[in-house]
Short mmCIF file of C-alpha atoms in Angstrom, two decimals:
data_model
loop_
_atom_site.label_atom_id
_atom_site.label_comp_id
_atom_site.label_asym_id
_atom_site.label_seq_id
_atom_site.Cartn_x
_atom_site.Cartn_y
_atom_site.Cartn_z
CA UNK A 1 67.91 -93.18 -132.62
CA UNK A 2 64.43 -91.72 -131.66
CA UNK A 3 62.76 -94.57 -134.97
CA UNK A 4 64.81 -97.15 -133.61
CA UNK A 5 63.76 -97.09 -129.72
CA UNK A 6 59.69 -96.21 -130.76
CA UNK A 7 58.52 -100.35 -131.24
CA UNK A 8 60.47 -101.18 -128.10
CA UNK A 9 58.22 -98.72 -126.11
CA UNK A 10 55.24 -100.20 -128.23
CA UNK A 11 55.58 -103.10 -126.88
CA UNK A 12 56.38 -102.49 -123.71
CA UNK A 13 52.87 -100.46 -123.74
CA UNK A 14 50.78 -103.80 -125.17
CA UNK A 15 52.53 -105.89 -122.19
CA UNK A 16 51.77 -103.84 -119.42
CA UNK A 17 48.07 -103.52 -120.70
CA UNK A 18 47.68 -107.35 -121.35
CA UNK A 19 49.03 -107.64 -117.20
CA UNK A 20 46.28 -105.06 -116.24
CA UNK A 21 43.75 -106.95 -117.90
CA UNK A 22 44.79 -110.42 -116.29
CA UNK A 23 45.14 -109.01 -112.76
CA UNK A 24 41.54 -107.49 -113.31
CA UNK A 25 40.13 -111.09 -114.16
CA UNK A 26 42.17 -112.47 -111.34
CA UNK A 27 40.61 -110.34 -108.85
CA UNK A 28 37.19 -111.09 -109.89
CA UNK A 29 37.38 -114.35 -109.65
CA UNK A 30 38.82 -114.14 -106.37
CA UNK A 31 36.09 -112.19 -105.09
CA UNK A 32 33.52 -114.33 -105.89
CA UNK A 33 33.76 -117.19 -103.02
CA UNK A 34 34.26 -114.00 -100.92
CA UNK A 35 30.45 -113.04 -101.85
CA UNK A 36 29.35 -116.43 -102.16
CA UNK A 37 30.23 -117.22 -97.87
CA UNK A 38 28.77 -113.01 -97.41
CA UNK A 39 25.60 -114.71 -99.11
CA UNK A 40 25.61 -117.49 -97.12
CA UNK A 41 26.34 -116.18 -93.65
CA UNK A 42 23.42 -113.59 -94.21
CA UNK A 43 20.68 -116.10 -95.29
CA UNK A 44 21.94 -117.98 -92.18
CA UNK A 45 21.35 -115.17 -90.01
CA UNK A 46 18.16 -114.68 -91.31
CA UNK A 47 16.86 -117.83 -90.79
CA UNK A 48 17.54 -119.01 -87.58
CA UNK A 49 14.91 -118.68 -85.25
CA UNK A 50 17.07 -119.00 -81.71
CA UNK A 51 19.88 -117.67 -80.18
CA UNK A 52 23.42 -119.29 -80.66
CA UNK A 53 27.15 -118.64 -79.63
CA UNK A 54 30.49 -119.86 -80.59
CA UNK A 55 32.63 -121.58 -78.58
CA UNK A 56 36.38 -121.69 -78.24
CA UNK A 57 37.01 -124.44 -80.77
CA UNK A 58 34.61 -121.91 -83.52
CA UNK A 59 31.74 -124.52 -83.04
CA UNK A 60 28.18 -123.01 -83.48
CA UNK A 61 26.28 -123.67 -80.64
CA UNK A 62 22.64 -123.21 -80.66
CA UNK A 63 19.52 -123.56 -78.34
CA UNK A 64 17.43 -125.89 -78.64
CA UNK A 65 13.57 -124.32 -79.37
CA UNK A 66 11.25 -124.94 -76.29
CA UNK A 67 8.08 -126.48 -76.51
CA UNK A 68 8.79 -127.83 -80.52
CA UNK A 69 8.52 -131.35 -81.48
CA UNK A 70 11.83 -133.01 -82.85
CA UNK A 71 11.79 -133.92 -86.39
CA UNK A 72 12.25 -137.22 -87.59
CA UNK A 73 15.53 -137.55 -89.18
CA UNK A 74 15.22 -138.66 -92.58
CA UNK A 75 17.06 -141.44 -95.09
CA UNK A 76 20.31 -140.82 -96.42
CA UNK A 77 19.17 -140.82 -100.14
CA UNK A 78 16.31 -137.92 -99.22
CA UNK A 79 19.26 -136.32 -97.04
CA UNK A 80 21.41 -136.21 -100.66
CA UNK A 81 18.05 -134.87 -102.47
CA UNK A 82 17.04 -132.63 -100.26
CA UNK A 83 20.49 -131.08 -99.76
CA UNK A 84 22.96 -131.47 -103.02
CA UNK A 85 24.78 -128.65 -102.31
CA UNK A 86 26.04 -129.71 -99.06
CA UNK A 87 29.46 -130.59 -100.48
CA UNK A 88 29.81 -128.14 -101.90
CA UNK A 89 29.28 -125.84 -99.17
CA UNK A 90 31.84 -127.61 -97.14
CA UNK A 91 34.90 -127.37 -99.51
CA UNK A 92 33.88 -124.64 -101.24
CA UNK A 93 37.20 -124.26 -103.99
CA UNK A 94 38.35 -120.63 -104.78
CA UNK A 95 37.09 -121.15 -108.49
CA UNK A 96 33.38 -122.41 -108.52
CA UNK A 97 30.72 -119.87 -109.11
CA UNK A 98 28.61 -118.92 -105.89
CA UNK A 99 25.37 -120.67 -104.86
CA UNK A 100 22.03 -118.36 -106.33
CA UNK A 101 19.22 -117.35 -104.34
CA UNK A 102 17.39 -120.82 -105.01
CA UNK A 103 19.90 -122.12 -103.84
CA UNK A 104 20.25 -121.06 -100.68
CA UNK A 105 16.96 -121.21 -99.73
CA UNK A 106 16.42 -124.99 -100.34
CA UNK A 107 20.10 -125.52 -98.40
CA UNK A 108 18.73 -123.34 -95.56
CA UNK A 109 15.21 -125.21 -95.37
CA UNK A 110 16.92 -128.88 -95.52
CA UNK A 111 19.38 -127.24 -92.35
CA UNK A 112 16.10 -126.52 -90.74
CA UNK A 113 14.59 -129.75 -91.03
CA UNK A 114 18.14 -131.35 -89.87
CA UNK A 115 18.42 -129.25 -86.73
CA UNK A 116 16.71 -131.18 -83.43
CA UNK A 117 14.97 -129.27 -81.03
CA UNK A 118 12.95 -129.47 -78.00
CA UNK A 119 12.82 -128.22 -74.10
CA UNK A 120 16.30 -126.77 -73.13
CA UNK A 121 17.41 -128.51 -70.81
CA UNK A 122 19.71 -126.90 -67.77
CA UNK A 123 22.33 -129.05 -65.42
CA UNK A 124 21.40 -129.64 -62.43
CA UNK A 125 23.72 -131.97 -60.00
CA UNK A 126 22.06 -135.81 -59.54
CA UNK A 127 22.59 -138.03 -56.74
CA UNK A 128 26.16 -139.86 -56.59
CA UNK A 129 25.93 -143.64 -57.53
CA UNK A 130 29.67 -144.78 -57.33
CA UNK A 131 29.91 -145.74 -53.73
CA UNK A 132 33.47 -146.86 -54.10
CA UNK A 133 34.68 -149.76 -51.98
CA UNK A 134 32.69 -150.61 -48.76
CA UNK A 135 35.77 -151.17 -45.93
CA UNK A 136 33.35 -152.55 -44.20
CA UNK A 137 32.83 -155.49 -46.44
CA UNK A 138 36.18 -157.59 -46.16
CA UNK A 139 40.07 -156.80 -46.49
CA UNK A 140 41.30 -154.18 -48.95
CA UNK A 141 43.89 -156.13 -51.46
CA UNK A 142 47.51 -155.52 -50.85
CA UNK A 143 46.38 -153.65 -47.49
CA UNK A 144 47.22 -155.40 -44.38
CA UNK A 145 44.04 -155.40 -41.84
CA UNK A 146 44.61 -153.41 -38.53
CA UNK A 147 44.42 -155.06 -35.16
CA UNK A 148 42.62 -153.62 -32.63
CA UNK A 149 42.16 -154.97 -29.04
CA UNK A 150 40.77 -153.42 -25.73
CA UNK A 151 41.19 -153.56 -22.46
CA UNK A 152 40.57 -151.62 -19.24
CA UNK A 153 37.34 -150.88 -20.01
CA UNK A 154 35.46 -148.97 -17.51
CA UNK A 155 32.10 -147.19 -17.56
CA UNK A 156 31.17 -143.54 -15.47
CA UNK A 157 27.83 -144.03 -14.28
CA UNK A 158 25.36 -141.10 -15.39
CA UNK A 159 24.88 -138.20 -12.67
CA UNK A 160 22.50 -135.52 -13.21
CA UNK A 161 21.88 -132.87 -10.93
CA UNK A 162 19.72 -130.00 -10.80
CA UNK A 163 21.24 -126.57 -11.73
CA UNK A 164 18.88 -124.51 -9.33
CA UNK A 165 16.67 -124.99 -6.43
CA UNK A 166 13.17 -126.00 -6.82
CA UNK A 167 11.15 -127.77 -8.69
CA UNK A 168 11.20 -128.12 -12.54
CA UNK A 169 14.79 -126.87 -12.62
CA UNK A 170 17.32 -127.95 -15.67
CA UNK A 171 19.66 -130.84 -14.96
CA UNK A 172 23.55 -130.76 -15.24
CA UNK A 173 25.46 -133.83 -16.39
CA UNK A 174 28.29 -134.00 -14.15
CA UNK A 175 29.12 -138.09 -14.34
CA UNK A 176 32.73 -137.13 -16.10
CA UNK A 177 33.42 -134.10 -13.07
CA UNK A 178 32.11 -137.02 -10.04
CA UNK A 179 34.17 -139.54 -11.36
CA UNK A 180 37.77 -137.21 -11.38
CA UNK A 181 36.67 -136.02 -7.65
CA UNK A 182 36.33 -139.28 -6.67
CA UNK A 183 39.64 -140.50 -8.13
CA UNK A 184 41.61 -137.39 -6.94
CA UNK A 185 39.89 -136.36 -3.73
CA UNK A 186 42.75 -139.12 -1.83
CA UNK A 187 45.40 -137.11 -3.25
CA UNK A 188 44.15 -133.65 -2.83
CA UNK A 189 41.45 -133.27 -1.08
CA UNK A 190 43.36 -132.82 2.31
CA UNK A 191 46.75 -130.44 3.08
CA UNK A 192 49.25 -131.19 1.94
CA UNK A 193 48.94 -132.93 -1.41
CA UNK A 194 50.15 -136.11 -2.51
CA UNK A 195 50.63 -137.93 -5.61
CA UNK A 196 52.75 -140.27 -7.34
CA UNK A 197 54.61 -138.25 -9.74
CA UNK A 198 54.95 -134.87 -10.39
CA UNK A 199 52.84 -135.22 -13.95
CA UNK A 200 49.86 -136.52 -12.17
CA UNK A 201 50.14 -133.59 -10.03
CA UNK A 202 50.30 -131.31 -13.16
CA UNK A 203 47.48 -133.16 -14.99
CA UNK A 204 45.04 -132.87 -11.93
CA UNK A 205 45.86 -129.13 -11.32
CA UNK A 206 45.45 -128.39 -15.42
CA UNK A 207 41.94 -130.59 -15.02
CA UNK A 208 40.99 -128.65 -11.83
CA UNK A 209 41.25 -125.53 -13.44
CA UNK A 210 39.18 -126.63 -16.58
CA UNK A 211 36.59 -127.98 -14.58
CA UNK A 212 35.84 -124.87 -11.75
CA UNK A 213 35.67 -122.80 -15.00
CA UNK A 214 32.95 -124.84 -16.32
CA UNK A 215 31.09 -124.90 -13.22
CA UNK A 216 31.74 -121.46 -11.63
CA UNK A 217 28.81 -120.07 -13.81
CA UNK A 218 26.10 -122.09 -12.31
CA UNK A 219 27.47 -121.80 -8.75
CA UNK A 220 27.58 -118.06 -9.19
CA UNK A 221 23.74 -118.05 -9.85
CA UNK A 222 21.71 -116.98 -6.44
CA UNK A 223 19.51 -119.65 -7.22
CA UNK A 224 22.30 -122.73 -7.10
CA UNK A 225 21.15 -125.92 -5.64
CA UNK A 226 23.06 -127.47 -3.27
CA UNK A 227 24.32 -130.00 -5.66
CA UNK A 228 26.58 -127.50 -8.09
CA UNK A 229 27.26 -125.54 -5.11
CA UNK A 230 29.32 -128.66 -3.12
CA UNK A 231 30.63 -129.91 -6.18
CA UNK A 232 32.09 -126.28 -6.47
CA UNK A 233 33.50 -126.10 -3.27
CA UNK A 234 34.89 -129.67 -3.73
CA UNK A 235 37.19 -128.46 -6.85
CA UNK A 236 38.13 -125.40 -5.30
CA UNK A 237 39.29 -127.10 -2.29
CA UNK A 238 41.48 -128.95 -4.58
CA UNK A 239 42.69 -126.15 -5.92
CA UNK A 240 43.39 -124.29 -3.01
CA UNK A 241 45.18 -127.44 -1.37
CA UNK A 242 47.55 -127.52 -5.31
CA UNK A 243 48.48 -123.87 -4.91
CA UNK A 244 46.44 -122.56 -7.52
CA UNK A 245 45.90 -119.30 -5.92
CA UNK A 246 44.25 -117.43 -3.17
CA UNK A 247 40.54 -116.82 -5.38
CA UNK A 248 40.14 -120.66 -5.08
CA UNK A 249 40.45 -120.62 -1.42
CA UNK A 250 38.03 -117.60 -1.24
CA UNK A 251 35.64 -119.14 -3.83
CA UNK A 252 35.75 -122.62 -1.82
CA UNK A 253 34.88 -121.31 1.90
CA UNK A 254 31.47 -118.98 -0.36
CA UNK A 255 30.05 -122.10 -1.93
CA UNK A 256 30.49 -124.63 0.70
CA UNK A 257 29.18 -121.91 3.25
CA UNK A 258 25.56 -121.02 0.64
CA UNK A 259 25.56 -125.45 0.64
CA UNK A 260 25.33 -125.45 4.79
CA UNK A 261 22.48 -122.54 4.56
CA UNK A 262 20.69 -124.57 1.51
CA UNK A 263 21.09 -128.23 3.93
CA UNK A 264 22.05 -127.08 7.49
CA UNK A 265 22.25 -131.37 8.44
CA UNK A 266 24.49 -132.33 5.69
CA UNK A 267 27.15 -134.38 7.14
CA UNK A 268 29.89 -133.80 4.56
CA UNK A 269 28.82 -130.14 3.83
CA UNK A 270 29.62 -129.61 7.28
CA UNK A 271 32.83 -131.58 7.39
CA UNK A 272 34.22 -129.74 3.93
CA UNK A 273 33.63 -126.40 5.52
CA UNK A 274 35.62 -127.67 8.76
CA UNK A 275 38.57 -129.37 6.92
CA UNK A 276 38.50 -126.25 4.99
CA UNK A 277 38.74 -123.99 8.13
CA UNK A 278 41.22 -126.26 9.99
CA UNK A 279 43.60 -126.76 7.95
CA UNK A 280 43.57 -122.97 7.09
CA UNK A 281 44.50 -122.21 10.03
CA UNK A 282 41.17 -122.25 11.63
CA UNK A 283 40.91 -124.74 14.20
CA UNK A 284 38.38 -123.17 16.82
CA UNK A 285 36.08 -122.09 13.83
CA UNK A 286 36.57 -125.44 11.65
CA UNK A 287 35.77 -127.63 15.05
CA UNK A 288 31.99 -126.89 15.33
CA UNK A 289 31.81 -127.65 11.74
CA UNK A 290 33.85 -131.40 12.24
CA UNK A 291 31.80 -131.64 15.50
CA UNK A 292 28.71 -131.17 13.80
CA UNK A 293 29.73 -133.99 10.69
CA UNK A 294 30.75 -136.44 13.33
CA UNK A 295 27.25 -136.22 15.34
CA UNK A 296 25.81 -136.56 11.68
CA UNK A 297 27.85 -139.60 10.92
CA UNK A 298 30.66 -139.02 9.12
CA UNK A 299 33.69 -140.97 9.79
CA UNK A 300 36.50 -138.28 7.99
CA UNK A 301 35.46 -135.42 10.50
CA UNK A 302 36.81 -137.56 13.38
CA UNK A 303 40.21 -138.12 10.94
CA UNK A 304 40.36 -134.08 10.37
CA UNK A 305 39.66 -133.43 14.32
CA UNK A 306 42.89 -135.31 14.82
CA UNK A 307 44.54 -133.51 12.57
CA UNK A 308 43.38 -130.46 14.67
CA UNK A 309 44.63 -131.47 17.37
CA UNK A 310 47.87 -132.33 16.03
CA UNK A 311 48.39 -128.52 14.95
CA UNK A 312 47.36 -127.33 18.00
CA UNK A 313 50.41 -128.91 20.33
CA UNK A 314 47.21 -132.00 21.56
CA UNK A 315 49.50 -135.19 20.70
CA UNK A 316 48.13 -136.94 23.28
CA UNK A 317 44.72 -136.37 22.58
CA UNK A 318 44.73 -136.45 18.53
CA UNK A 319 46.41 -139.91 19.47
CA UNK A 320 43.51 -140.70 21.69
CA UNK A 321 40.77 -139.93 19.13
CA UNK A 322 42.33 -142.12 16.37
CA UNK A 323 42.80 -145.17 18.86
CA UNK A 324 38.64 -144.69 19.40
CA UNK A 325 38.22 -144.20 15.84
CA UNK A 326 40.77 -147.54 14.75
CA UNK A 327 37.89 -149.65 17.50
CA UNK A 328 35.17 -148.26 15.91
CA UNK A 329 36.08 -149.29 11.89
CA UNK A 330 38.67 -151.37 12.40
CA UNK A 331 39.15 -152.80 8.85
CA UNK A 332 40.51 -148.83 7.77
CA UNK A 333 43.87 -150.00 7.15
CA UNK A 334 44.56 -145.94 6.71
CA UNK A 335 43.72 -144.91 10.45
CA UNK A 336 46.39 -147.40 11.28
CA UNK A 337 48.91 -145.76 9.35
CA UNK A 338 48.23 -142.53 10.86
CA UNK A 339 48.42 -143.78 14.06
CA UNK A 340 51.92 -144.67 13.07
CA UNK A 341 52.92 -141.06 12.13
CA UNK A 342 51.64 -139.13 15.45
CA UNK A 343 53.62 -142.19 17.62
CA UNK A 344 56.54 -141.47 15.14
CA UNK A 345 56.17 -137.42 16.11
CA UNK A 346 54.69 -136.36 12.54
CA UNK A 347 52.65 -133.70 11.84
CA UNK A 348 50.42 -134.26 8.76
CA UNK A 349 48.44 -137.44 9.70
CA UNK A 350 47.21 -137.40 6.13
CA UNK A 351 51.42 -137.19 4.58
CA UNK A 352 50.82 -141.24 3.60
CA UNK A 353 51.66 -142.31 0.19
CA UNK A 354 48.83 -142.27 -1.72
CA UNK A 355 47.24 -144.76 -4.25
CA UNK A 356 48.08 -144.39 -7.66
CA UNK A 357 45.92 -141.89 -10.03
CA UNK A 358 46.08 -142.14 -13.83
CA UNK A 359 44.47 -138.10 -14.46
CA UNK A 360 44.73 -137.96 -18.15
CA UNK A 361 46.11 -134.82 -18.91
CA UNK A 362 43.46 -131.64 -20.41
CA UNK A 363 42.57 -132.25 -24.22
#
C-alpha cells in the first residue's frame, strides 16, 4: 500500500509547485502598470510648477502661471514627435512594460510645452446686455393692450407755510391738508355734523385723525407761526364737532387762542375761537370773539351770532340778524334756508343738507 500511494503524492508535490511558480509570474506582471502610473504620478508632481485641484468629475484643474507668455501650440506631426508615448499613456494595457526614466522626462517636457498659461484671471460680474422686450415699443404678441382713460382730473394748488415765526423759518407743504379742510369744513366745521352717508362721515373722521397727528408736532412748538397753529385748530374743531374725544376740543380752543395772540385782527381767527366757544356752550364768551370777526369783515360770524341767539331763547332777534344779513349778500342761497328753519321753530340753523363730499378713505 505505502509503494503504491508514493508517485500519487509525487505528483501532487510537482503540481502544486508548478501553481506557485505561475501565481508568482502572475503577480509580477500585475504589479508592473501599478509602478509604471506610481512613476508617473511622481514625475508629475515634480514637475508642475503651480498649484492645481480636482474637481468633482476627477478633472485636473490647474492655474494658469502669472506674468508667462503662452506658447505657441505646435503642428500635429511635431505634437506626435515630440510626444509618442501619449497613447500609450492613455490606455495603458495591464501587460506592457512601464515607461523608463527617458521616458518620462521627454512626456513631461512635451506636457509642459502643451499647457497655456498667462494672468489668472478672476470673475467679476459685467454689465447686463439682454434688455428683453421694450413694452414700451408696440403690443406684446398674443397679449391684448390695456385701455386706460381718465377723467375727473383735478389739480391741489401748492401751499407752503412757514413752520415757525420769523424770518428764515422752514416751510410746510400743506396743499393736500388745505384742500380736505376746504372740502369738509361745510360738513363739519359747525355743530352738529352733516354728511351724506355714514362712510363719508367715517372716512373724514379716520382722515382727521391722521392729519392732527401729523401736524400736532409743529403746533406744539412755542415758536408756531400762526399758519400751523389755525390749521391746527381747524382739524381739531372737526374733530371735536365728529366726537372724537374731549383732547380735541381742549387742543382746538389752545391753538386757535396762541393764533389770536400771534394776529390779534385776524377776522377768521377770531370767528373760529367764537364758533368754538358758542357752540360749546359759551355764548357770552364766544360773542366778543364773533363781534370782533364781524367788525373785521367776516360774513360767517354774523351766521354763528344767530346761531347764538337761537340757543339762548332770542328767536326773534337771531331771525332779525339773518333778515339783515340775507340784504346784505343776497345771492347766499344758504342764509335763505336758514331763515326757513328758525320761521319753522328749529334749532340748529346750520342742520341743512349738505353738499356732497367724496373723502377718500385713509391709505
Amino acid at each position: 500500500m505505502k509503494a503504491i500511494s508514493q508517485p500519487n503524492i509525487s505528483n501532487k508535490a510537482h503540481k502544486f509547485a508548478t501553481l506557485t511558480a505561475l501565481a508568482a509570474a502572475c503577480a509580477m506582471m500585475l504589479s508592473a502598470p501599478v509602478n509604471a502610473a506610481e512613476n508617473d504620478t511622481a514625475a508629475a508632481s515634480a514637475n508642475a510648477a503651480v498649484p492645481s485641484a480636482i474637481d468633482s468629475s476627477k478633472r485636473v484643474i490647474r492655474r494658469a502661471q502669472p506674468n508667462a507668455a503662452v506658447s505657441t501650440p505646435q503642428p500635429d506631426a511635431q505634437l506626435n514627435a515630440a510626444a509618442p508615448n501619449n497613447a500609450q499613456q492613455s490606455n495603458v494595457q495591464p501587460n506592457r512594460t512601464p515607461l523608463n526614466a527617458a521616458q518620462n522626462e521627454a512626456q513631461s517636457q512635451a506636457n509642459q510645452e502643451l499647457e497655456l498659461t498667462g494672468t489668472t484671471r478672476v470673475y467679476e460680474r459685467g454689465p447686463m446686455t439682454a434688455t428683453g422686450i421694450d413694452l414700451r415699443g408696440g403690443q406684446l404678441p398674443n397679449i391684448p393692450t390695456p385701455q386706460v382713460q381718465l377723467s375727473d382730473i383735478s389739480f391741489v394748488p401748492t401751499m407752503l407755510i412757514p413752520q415757525q415765526k420769523g424770518l428764515g423759518t422752514d416751510k410746510l407743504d400743506v396743499s393736500l391738508l388745505d384742500d380736505f379742510i376746504k372740502d369738509v369744513s361745510p360738513n363739519a366745521r359747525h355743530y352738529p355734523p352733516n354728511f351724506p352717508n355714514r362712510t363719508q362721515r367715517h372716512n373724514a373722521r379716520e382722515k382727521i385723525k391722521v392729519m392732527t397727528d401729523w401736524i400736532e408736532p409743529y403746533a406744539k412748538s412755542p415758536n408756531a407761526s400762526y399758519d400751523v397753529l389755525l390749521r391746527a385748530a381747524k382739524l381739531n374743531g372737526m374733530g371735536r364737532n365728529l366726537d372724537l374725544g374731549s383732547e380735541y376740543t381742549v387742543r382746538g380752543g389752545q391753538y386757535v387762542d396762541r393764533a389770536i395772540k400771534v394776529k390779534p385782527d385776524s377776522g377768521e381767527a377770531n370767528f373760529l375761537y367764537g364758533l368754538m366757544l358758542s357752540e360749546g356752550g359759551g355764548f357770552k364768551e364766544g360773542q366778543k370773539y364773533l363781534d370782533k370777526a364781524v367788525s373785521l369783515g367776516y360774513t360767517e360770524a354774523e351766521q354763528s351770532l344767530a346761531q347764538s341767539d337761537l340757543l339762548s331763547d332770542r328767536r326773534d332777534k337771531a331771525l332779525e340778524r339773518l333778515r339783515r344779513l340775507e340784504q346784505q349778500v343776497p345771492n347766499n342761497a344758504l342764509i335763505r334756508q336758514q331763515i326757513k328753519l328758525v320761521e319753522d321753530g328749529k334749532f340748529y340753523i346750520w342742520d341743512i343738507p349738505a353738499p356732497n363730499v367724496n373723502v377718500k378713505p385713509t391709505m
